[in-house]
Coordinates of C-alpha atoms and ligand atoms in Angstrom, one line a residue:
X1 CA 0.0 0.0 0.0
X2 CA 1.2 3.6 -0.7
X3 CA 0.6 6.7 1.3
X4 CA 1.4 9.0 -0.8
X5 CA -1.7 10.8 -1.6
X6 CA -1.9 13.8 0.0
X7 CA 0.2 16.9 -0.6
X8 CA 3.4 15.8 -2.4
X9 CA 6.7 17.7 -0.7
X10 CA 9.6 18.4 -3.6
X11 CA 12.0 18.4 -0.5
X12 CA 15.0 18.6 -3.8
X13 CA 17.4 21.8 -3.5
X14 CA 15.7 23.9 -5.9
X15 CA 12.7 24.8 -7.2
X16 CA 11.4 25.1 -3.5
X17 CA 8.4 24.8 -1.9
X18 CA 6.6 27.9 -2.7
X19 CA 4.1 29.8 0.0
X20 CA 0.8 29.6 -1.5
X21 CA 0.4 33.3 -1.0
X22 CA 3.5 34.0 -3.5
X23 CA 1.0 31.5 -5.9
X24 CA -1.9 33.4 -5.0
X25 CA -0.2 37.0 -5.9
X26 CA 0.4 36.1 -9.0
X27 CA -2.9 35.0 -10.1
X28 CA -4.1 37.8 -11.6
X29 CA -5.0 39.8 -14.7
X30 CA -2.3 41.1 -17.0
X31 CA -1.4 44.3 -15.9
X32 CA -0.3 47.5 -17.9
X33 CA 3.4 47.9 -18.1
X34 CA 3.5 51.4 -18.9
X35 CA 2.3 52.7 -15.9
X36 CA 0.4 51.9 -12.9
X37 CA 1.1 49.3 -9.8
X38 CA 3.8 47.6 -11.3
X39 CA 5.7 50.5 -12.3
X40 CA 5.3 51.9 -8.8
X41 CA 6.3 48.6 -7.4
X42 CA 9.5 47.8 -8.7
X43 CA 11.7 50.8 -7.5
X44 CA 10.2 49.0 -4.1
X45 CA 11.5 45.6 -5.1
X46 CA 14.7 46.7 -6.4
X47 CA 15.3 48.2 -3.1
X48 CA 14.1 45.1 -1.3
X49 CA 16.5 43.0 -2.9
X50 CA 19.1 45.3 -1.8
X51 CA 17.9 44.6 1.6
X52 CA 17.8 40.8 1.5
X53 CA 21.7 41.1 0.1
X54 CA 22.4 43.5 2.9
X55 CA 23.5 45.6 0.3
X56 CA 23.3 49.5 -0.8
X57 CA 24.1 49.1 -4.6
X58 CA 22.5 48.2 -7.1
X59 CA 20.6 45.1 -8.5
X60 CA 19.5 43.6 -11.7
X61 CA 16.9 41.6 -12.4
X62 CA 17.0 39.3 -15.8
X63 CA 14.3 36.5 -17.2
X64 CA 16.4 33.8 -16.5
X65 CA 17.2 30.9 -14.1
X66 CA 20.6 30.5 -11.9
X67 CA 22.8 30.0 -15.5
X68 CA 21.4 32.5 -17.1
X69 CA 22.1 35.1 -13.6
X70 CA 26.1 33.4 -14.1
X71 CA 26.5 34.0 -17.3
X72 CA 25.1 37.7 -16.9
X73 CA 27.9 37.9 -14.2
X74 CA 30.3 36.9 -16.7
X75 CA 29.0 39.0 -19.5
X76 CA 29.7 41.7 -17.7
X77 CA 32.7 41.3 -15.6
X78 CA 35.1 40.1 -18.3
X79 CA 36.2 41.2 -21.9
X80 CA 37.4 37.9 -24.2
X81 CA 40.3 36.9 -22.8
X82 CA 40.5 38.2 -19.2
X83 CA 41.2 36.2 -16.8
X84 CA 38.8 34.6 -14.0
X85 CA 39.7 32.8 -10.6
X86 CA 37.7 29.7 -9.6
X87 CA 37.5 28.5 -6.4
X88 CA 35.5 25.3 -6.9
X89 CA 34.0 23.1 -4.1
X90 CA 31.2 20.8 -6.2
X91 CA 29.6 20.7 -9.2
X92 CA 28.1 24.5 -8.7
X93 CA 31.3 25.9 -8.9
X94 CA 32.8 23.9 -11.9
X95 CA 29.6 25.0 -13.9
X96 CA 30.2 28.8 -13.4
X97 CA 33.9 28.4 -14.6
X98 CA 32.7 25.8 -17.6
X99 CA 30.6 29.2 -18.8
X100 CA 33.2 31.4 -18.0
X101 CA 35.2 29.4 -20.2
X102 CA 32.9 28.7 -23.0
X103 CA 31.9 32.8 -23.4
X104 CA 35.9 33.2 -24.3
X105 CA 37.3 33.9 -20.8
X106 CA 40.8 32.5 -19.5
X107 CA 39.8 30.5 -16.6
X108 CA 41.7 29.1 -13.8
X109 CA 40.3 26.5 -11.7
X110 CA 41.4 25.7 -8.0
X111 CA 39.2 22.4 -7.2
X112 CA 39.1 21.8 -3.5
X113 CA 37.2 18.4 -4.2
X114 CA 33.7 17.4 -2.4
X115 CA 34.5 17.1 1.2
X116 CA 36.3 20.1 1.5
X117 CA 35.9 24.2 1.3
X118 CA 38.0 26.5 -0.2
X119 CA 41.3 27.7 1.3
X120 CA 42.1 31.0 1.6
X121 CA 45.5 30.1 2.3
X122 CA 45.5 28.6 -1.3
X123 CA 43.7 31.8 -2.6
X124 CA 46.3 33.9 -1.3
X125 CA 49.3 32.2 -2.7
X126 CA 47.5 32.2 -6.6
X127 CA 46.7 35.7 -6.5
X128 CA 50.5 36.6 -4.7
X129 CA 51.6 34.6 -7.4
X130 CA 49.7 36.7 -10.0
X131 CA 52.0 39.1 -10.2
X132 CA 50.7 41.5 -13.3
X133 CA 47.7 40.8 -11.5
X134 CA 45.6 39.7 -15.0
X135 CA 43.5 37.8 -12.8
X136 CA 40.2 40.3 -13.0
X137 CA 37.4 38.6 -10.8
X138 CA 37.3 35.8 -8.0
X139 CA 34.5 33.5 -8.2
X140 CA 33.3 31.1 -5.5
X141 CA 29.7 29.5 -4.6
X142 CA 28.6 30.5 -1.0
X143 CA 26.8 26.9 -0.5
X144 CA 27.5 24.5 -3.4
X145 CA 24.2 22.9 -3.5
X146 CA 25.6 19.4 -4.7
X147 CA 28.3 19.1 -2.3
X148 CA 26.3 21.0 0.5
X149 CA 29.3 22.9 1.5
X150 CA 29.3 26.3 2.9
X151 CA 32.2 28.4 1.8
X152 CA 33.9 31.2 4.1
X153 CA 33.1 34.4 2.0
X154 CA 34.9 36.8 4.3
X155 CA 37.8 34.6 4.7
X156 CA 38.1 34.8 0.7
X157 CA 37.5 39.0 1.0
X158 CA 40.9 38.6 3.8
X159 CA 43.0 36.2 1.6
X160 CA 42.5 38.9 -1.7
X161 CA 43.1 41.7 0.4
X162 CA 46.2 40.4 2.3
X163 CA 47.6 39.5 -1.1
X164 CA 47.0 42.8 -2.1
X165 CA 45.3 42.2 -5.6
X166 CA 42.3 44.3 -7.0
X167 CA 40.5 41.3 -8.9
X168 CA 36.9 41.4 -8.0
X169 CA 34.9 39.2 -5.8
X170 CA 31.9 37.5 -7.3
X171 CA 30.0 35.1 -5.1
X172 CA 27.2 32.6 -6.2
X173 CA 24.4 32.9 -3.6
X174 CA 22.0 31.0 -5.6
X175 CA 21.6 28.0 -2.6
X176 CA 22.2 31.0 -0.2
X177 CA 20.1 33.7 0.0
X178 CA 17.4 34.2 1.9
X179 CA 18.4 30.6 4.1
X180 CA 22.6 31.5 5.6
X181 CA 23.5 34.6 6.3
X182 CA 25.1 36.5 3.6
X183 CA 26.5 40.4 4.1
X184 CA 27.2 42.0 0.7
X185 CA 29.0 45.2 2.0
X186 CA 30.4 44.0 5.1
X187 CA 32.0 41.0 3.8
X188 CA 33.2 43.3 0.4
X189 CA 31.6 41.5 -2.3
X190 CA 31.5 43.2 -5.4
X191 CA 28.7 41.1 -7.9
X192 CA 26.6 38.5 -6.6
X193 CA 24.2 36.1 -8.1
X194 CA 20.9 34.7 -7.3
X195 CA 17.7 33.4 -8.8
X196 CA 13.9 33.5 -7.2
X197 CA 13.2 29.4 -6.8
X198 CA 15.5 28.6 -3.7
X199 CA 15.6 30.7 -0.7
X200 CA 13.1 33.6 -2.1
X201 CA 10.5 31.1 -2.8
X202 CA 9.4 32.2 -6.3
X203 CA 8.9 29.9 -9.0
X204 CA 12.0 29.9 -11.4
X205 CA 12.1 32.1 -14.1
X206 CA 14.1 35.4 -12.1
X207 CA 18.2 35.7 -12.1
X208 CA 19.4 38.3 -10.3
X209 CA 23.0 40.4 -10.1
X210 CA 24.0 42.7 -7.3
X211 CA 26.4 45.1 -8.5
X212 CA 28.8 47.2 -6.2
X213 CA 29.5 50.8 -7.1
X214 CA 33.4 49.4 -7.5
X215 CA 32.3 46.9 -9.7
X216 CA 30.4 49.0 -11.9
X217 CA 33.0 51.1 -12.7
X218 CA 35.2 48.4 -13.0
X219 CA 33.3 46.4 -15.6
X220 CA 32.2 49.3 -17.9
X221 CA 32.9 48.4 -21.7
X222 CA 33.7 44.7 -21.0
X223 CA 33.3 43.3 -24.6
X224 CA 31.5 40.5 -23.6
X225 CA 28.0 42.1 -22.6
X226 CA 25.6 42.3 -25.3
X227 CA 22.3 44.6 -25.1
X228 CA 20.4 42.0 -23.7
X229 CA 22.5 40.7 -21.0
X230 CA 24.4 44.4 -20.5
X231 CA 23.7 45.4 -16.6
X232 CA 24.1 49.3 -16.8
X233 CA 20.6 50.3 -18.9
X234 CA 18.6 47.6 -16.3
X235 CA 20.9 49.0 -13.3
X236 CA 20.5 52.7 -14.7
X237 CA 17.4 52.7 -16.5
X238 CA 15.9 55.7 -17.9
X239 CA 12.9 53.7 -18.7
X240 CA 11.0 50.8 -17.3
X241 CA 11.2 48.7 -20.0
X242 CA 15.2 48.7 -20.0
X243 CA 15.4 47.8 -16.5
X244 CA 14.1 43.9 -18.4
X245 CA 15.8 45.0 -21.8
X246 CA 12.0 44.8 -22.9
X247 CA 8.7 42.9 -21.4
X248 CA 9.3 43.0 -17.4
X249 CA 8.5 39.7 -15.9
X250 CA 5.0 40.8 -14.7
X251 CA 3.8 37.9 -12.7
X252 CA 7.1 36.7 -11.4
X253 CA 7.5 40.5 -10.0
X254 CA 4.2 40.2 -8.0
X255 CA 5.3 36.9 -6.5
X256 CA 8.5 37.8 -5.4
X257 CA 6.9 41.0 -3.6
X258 CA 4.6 38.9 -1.4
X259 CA 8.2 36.8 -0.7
X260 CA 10.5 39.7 0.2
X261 CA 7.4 41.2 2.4
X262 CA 7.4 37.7 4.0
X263 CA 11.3 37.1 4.5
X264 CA 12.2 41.0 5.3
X265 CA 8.7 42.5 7.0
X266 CA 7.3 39.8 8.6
X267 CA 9.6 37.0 9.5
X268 CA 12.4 39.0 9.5
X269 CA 16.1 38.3 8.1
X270 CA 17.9 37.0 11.3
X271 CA 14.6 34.6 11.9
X272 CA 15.0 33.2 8.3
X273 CA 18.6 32.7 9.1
X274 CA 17.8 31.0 12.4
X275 CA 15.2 28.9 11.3
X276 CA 17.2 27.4 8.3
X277 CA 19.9 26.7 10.9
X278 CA 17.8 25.1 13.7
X279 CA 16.0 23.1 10.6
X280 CA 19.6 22.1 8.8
X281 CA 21.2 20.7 13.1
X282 CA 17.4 18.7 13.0
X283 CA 18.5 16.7 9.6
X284 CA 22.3 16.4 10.7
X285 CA 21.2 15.0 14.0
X286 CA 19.2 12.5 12.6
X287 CA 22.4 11.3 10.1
X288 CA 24.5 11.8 12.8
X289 CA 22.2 9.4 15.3
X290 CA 21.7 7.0 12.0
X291 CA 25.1 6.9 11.0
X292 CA 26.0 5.4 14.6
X293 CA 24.3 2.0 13.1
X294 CA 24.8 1.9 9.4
X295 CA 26.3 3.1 6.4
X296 CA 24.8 6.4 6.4
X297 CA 27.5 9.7 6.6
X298 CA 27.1 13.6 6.2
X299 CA 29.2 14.4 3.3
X300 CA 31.0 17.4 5.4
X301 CA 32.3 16.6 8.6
X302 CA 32.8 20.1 10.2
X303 CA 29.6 21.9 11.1
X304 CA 31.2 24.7 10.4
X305 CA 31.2 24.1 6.7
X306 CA 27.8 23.1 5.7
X307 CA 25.3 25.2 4.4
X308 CA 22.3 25.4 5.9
X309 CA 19.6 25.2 3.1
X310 CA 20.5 21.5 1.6
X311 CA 22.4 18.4 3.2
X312 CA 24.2 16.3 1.0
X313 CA 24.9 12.4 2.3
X314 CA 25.7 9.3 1.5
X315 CA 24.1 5.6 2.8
X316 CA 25.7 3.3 1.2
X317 CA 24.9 -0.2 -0.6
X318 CA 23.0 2.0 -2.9
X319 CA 20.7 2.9 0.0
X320 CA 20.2 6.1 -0.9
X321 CA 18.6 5.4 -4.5
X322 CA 16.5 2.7 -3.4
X323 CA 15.2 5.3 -0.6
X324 CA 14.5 8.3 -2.7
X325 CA 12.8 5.9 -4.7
X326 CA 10.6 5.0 -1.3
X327 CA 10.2 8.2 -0.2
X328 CA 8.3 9.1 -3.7
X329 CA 6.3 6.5 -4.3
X330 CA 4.9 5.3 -0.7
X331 CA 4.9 8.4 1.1
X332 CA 4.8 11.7 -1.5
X333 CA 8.6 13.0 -0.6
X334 CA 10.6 13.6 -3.4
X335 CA 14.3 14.1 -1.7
X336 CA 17.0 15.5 -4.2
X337 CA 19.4 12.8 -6.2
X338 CA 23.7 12.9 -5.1
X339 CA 24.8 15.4 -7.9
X340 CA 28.4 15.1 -9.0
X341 CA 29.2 12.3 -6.3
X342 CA 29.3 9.8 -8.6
X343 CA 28.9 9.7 -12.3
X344 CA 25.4 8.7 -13.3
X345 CA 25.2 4.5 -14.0
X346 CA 28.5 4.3 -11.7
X347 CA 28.1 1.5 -9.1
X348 CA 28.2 4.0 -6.7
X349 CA 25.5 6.2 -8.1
X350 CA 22.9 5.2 -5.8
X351 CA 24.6 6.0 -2.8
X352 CA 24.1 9.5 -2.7
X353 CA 21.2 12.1 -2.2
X354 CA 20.1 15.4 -0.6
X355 CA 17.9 17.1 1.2
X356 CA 16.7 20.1 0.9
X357 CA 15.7 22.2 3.9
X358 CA 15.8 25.4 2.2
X359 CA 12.9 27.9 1.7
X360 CA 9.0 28.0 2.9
X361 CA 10.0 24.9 5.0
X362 CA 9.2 24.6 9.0
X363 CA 9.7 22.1 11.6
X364 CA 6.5 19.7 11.0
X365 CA 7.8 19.8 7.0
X366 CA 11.5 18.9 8.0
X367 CA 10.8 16.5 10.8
X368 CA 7.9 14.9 8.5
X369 CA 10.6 14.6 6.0
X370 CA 13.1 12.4 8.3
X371 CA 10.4 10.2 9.8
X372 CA 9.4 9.4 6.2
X373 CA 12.9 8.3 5.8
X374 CA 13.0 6.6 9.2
X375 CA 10.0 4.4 8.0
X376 CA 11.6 3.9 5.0
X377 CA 15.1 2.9 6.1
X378 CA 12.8 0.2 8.3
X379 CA 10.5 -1.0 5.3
X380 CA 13.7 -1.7 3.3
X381 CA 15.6 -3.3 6.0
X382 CA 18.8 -0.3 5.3
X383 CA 21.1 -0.8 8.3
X384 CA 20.1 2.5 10.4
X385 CA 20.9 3.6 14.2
X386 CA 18.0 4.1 16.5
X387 CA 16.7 7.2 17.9
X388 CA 17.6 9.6 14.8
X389 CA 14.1 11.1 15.0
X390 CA 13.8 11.4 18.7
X391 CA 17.7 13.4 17.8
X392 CA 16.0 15.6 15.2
X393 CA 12.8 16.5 17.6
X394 CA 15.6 17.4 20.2
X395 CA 17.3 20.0 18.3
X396 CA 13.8 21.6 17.2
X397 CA 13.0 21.3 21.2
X398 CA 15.9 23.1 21.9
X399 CA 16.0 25.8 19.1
X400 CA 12.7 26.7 19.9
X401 CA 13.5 27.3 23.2
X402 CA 16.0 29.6 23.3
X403 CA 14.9 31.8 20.9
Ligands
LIG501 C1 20.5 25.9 -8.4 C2 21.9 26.5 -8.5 C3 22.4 27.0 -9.7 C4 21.7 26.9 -11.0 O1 20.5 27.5 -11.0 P1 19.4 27.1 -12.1 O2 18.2 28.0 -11.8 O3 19.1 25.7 -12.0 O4 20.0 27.5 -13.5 C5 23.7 27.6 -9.7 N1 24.4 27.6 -8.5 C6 23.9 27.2 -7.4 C7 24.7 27.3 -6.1 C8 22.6 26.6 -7.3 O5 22.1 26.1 -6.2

């Protein structure tokens, strides 16, 4: 017997669950785009998503998913054949410099591998060691979403400055925002990325750049920016049209007003940071407590470095494909497949998946989410520890205390 009618729960990293008010905001006639509400509401929300960047400089918004906001990055930052800095800790990070690389940038990869996050020792020594300093931008994912790992963004701002080099520093916070904390000023980031299905809890279909004023001026006539993708007419636009080089994403806009109200009004930043942490200690507990009886590990051992919106593990034996595969079918929980673990139809494939915690998620979703996988771990006889529930419901217990 299944028991999976009912709502489903896409617990995957990305698209997230979305509120249904965001839904119910953008259900709705067309509206004129020449004047009117959504005219007047998008200086609002450009200065909103200043706000959720803790940022005071500018942001652009394109019609795109998570690629499309890195390759706008790109387009913008570098002229054919400058040179760009990767810092790579999963398949996130490889992607960004795979498009750097195809658009006709020079691009210089320093893989940290899948258990581990980058070292600003070993940033400091390539850009020390980059001595005519052609090396224009940095570029590092906060949280690589397939390795989970949470890099150290102001311990990258420390290693460029103590080296002394001017390149730029250009962080993905597609995983991030709106789940770990992320400081855009204070941590001297100078062009960010993010799209509206993870943390903001849009449907996809939004990228989004932040731009400092240092990185504006720094960028200005690199060759690579056509019209379309060209950030200073939708930065500087002296029409409303230019700030979407055409059509503005009507619907899309009105959703991700309801979700910035939601994340910066009425939950508050510091909240949505806190829940996504007391939510991300619930599902490592319950690993943690598993693990103690089976062949089930976190893939990040320190704390420290794990983001807090998605948890990447392994449970060996190909336990975690044969789960997943549980989870969907008997109890309407779709967790998120190991991404660039193992290659596809490897033997080892299976042993790898993630979950996502990231988003319009609470405590019933995420402890509903690892009793599911309790259940499941007993109805296909996967070697497990006891007690990783009762772990998880002790970490909410306590969160919820002290706050
Ligand atoms: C999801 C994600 C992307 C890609 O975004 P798409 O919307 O799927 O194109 C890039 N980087 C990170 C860190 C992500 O989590």
């Amino acid at each position: 017997m299944s028991l999976a009618h009912g709502r489903p729960y896409l617990a995957i990293p990305g698209p997230s669950s979305m509120p249904d008010r965001v839904l119910a905001a953008m259900h709705r006639a067309a509206p004129n785009i020449y004047e009117g509400d959504i005219v007047d509401m998008t200086a609002g929300l450009l200065a909103d998503l200043r706000r959720v960047a803790l940022s005071t400089s500018h942001a652009a918004i394109y019609i795109s998913n998570g690629h499309g906001a890195w390759e706008a990055a790109i387009a913008n930052m570098f002229s054919r054949g400058d040179k760009a800095l990767v810092l790579a800790t999963g398949r996130f990070g490889i992607g960004w410099a795979t498009h750097a690389r195809a658009m006709g940038v020079e691009v210089e990869v320093i893989d940290f591998g899948l258990n581990t996050p980058a070292d600003p020792a070993r940033l400091e020594a390539a850009l020390r060691a980059d001595t005519g300093h052609s090396i224009k931008a940095v570029l590092v994912t906060h949280i690589d979403t397939a390795t989970s790992i949470l890099n150290d963004i102001p311990a990258m701002r420390a290693a460029m400055d103590a080296a002394g080099h001017p390149a730029l520093l250009a962080v993905d916070c597609i995983a991030s925002l709106g789940c770990n904390e992320f400081r855009m000023d204070d941590w001297g980031v100078d062009v960010m990325v993010s799209a509206s299905q993870k943390g903001l809890m849009v449907p996809p279909g939004l990228g989004f750049v932040w731009v400092s004023d240092k990185a504006v001026a720094a960028c200005r006539g690199s060759d690579l920016a056509t019209p379309y993708w060209n950030w200073e007419k939708r930065i500087f636009a002296d029409y409303y049209y230019e700030h979407f080089a055409g059509t503005a994403p009507t619907h899309h806009l009105f959703g991700l007003r309801e979700s910035l109200t939601m994340i910066l009004d009425e939950e508050g930043l510091p909240q949505v940071w806190a829940r996504h942490k007391a939510l991300a200690g619930a599902v490592w507990a319950a690993f943690d407590t598993w693990g103690l009886g089976g062949d089930l590990a976190l893939n990040i051992a320190d704390p420290a470095h794990r983001g807090h919106s998605v948890t990447a593990a392994k449970i060996g034996n190909g336990g975690a494909g044969r789960l997943r595969q549980w989870c969907e079918t008997q109890a309407g929980v779709t967790l998120g497949i190991g991404l660039g673990m193992a290659e596809p139809g490897s033997p080892s494939y299976g042993d790898y998946l993630r979950v996502a915690h990231m988003g319009h998620v609470n405590a019933h979703m995420t402890l509903g989410v690892l009793a599911v996988m309790e259940a499941g771990m007993q109805a296909l006889a996967i070697p497990h520890g006891p007690g990783g529930i009762a772990a998880a419901a002790s970490v909410v217990a306590q969160a919820c205390k002290s706050a």
